[in-house]
PDB file of C-alpha atoms in Angstrom:
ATOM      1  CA  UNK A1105      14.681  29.444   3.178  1.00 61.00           C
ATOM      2  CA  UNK A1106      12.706  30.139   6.582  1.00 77.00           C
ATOM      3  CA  UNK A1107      10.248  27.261   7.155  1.00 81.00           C
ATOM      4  CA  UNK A1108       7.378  29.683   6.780  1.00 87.00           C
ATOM      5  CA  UNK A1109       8.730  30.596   3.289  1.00 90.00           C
ATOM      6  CA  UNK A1110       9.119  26.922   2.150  1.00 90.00           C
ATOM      7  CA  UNK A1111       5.590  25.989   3.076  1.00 87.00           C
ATOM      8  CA  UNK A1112       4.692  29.061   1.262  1.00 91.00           C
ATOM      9  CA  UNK A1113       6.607  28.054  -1.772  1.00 92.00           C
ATOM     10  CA  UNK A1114       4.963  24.917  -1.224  1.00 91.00           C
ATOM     11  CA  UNK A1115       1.601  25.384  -1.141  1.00 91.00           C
ATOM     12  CA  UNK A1116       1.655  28.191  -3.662  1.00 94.00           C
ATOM     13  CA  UNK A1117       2.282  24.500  -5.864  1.00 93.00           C
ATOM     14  CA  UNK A1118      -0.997  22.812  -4.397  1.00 90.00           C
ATOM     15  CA  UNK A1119       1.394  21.030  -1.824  1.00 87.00           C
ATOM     16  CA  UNK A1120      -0.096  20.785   1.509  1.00 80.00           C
ATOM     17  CA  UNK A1121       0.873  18.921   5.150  1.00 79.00           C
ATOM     18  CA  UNK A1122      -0.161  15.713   5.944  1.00 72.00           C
ATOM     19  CA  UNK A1123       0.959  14.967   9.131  1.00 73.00           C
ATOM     20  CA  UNK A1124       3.452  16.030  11.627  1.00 77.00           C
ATOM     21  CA  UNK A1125       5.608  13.862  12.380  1.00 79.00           C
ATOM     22  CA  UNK A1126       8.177  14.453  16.283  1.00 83.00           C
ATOM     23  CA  UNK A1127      10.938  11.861  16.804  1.00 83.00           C
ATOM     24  CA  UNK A1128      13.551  12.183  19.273  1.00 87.00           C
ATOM     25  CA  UNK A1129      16.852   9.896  18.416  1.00 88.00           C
ATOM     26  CA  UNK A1130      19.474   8.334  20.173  1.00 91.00           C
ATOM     27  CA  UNK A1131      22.597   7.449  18.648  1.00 91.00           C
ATOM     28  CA  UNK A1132      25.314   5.358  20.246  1.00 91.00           C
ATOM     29  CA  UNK A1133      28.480   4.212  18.920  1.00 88.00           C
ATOM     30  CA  UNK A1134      29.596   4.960  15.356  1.00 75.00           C
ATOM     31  CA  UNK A1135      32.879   4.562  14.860  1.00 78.00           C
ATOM     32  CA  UNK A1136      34.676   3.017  11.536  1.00 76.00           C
ATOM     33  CA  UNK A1137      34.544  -0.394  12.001  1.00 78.00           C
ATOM     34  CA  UNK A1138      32.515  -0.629  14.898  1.00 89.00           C
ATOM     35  CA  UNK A1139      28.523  -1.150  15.102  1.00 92.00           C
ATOM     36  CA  UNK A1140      26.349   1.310  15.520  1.00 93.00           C
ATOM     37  CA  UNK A1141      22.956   2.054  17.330  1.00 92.00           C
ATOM     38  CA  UNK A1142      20.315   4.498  16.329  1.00 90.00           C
ATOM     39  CA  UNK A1143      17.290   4.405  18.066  1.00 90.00           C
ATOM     40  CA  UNK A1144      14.267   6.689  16.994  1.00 87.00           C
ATOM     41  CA  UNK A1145      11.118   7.083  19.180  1.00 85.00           C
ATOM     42  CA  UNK A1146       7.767   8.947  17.859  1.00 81.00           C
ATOM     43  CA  UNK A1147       6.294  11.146  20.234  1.00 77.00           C
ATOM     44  CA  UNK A1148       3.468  12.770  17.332  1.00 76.00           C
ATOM     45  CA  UNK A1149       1.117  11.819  15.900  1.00 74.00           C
ATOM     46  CA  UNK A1150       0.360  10.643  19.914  1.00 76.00           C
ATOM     47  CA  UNK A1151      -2.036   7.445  18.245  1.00 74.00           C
ATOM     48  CA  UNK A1152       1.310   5.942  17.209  1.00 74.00           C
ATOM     49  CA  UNK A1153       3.283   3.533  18.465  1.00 75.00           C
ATOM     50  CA  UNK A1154       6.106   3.538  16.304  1.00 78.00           C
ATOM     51  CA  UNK A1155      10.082   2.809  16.857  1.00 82.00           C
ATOM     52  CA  UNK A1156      12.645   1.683  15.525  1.00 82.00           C
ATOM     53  CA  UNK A1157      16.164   0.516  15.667  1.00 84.00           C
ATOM     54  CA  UNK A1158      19.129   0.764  12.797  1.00 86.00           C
ATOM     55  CA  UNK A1159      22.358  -1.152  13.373  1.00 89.00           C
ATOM     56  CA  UNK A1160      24.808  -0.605  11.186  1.00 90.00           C
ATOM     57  CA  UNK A1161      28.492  -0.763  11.011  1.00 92.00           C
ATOM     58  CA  UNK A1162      30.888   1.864   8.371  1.00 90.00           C
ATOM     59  CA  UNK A1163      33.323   0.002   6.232  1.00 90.00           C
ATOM     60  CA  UNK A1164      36.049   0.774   4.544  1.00 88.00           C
ATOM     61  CA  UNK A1165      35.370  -0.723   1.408  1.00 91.00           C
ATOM     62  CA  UNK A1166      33.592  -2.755  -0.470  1.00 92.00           C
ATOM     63  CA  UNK A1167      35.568  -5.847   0.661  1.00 93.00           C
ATOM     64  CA  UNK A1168      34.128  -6.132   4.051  1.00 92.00           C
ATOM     65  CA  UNK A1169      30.951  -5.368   3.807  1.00 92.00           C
ATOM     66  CA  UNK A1170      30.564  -9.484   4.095  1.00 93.00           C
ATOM     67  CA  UNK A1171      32.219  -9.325   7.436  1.00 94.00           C
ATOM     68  CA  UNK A1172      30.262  -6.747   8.884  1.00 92.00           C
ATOM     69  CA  UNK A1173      27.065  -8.136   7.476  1.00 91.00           C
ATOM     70  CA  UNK A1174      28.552 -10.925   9.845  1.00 93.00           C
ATOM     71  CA  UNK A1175      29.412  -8.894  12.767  1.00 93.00           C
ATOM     72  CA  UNK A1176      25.985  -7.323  12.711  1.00 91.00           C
ATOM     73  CA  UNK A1177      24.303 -10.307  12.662  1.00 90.00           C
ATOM     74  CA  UNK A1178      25.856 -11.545  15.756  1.00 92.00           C
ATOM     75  CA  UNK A1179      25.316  -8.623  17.126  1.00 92.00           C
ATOM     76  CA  UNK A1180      21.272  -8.838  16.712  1.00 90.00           C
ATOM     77  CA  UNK A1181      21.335 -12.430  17.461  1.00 90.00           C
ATOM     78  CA  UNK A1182      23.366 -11.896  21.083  1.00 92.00           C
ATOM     79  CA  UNK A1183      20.925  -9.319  22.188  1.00 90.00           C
ATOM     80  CA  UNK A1184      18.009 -11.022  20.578  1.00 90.00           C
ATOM     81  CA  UNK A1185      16.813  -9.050  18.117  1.00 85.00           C
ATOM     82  CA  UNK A1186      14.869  -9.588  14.884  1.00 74.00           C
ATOM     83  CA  UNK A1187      17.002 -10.092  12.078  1.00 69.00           C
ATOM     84  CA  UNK A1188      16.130  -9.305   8.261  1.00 67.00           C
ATOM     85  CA  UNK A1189      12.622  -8.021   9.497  1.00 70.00           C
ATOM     86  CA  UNK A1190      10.733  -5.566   6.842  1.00 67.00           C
ATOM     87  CA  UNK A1191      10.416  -2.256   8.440  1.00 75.00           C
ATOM     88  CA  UNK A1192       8.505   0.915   6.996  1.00 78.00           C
ATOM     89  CA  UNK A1193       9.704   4.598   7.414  1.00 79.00           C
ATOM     90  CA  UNK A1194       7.930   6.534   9.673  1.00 80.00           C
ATOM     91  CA  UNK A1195       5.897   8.506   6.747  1.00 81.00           C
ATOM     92  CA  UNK A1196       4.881   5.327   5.424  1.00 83.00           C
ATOM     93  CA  UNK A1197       3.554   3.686   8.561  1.00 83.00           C
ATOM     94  CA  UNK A1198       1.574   6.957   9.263  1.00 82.00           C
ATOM     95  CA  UNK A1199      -0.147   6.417   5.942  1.00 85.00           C
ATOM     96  CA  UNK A1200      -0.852   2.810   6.823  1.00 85.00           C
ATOM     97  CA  UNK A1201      -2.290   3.210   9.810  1.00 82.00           C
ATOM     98  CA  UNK A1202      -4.457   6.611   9.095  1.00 81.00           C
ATOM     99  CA  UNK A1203      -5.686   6.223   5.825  1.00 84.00           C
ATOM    100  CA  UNK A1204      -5.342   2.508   4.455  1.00 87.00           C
ATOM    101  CA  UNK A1205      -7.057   3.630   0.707  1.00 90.00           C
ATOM    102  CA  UNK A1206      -4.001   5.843   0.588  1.00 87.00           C
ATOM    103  CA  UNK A1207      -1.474   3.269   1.414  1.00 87.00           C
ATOM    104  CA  UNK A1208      -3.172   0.664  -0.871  1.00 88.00           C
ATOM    105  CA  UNK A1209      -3.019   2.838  -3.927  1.00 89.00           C
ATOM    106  CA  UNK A1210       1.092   3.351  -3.115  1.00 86.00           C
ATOM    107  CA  UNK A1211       1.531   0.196  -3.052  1.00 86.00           C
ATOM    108  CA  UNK A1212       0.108  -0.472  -6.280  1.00 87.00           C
ATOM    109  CA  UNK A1213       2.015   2.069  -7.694  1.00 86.00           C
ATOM    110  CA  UNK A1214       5.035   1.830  -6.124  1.00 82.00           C
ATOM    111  CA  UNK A1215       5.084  -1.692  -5.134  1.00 72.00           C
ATOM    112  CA  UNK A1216       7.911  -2.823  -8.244  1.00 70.00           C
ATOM    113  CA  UNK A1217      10.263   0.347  -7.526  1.00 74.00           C
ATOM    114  CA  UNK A1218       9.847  -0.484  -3.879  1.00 73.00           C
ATOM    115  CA  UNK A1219       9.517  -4.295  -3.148  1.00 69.00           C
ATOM    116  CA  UNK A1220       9.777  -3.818   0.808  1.00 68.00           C
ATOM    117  CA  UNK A1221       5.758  -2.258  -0.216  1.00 72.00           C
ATOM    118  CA  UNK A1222       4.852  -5.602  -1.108  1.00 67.00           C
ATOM    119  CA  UNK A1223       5.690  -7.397   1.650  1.00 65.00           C
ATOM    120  CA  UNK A1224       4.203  -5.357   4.617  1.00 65.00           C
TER     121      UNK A1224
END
């Protein structure tokens, strides 16, 4: 469907926008069994200053996700990056930081399905 149909379908349903979010990312790397980089920068809402960096590594099997875990911790740690830190999506943190009532009552809800809610 044309995006004018879908948000026609969707408000037809009581569903409206909340925000608009613009991200432009950058990927590098990506082969199996090599690490790679995405790196996503927020341009809109303009009062945001949100990125955020994913480093992963594709695996054959279940058998070495261990040694990537490994790899892409030395990774982080060589170019001195956090490791293991709690991130939020990009939705989320626009919640958070525009309307805190909002975000407190998903995180209630939520917070059991969704531990990484609990700890931000």
């Amino acid at each position: 469907a044309a995006p004018s149909e879908l948000r026609a379908a969707l408000s037809a349903q009581g569903c409206e926008s909340y925000c608009r979010i613009v991200s432009v990312r950058r990927k590098y790397g990506g082969e199996k069994g090599r690490i790679s980089v995405d790196l996503d920068i927020i341009s809109e809402p303009s009062h945001m200053n949100y990125n955020i960096g994913e480093v992963e590594m594709m695996v054959e099997d279940e058998g070495s996700v261990a040694s990537a875990e490994e790899a892409i911790d030395a990774f982080l740690t060589e170019h001195s990056l956090a490791t293991k830190q709690v991130a939020l999506g990009k939705v989320l943190t626009v919640i958070k930081e525009s309307n805190a009532e909002h975000f407190a009552a998903l995180r209630e809800s939520l917070g059991a399905k969704y531990p990484k809610l609990e700890r931000v």
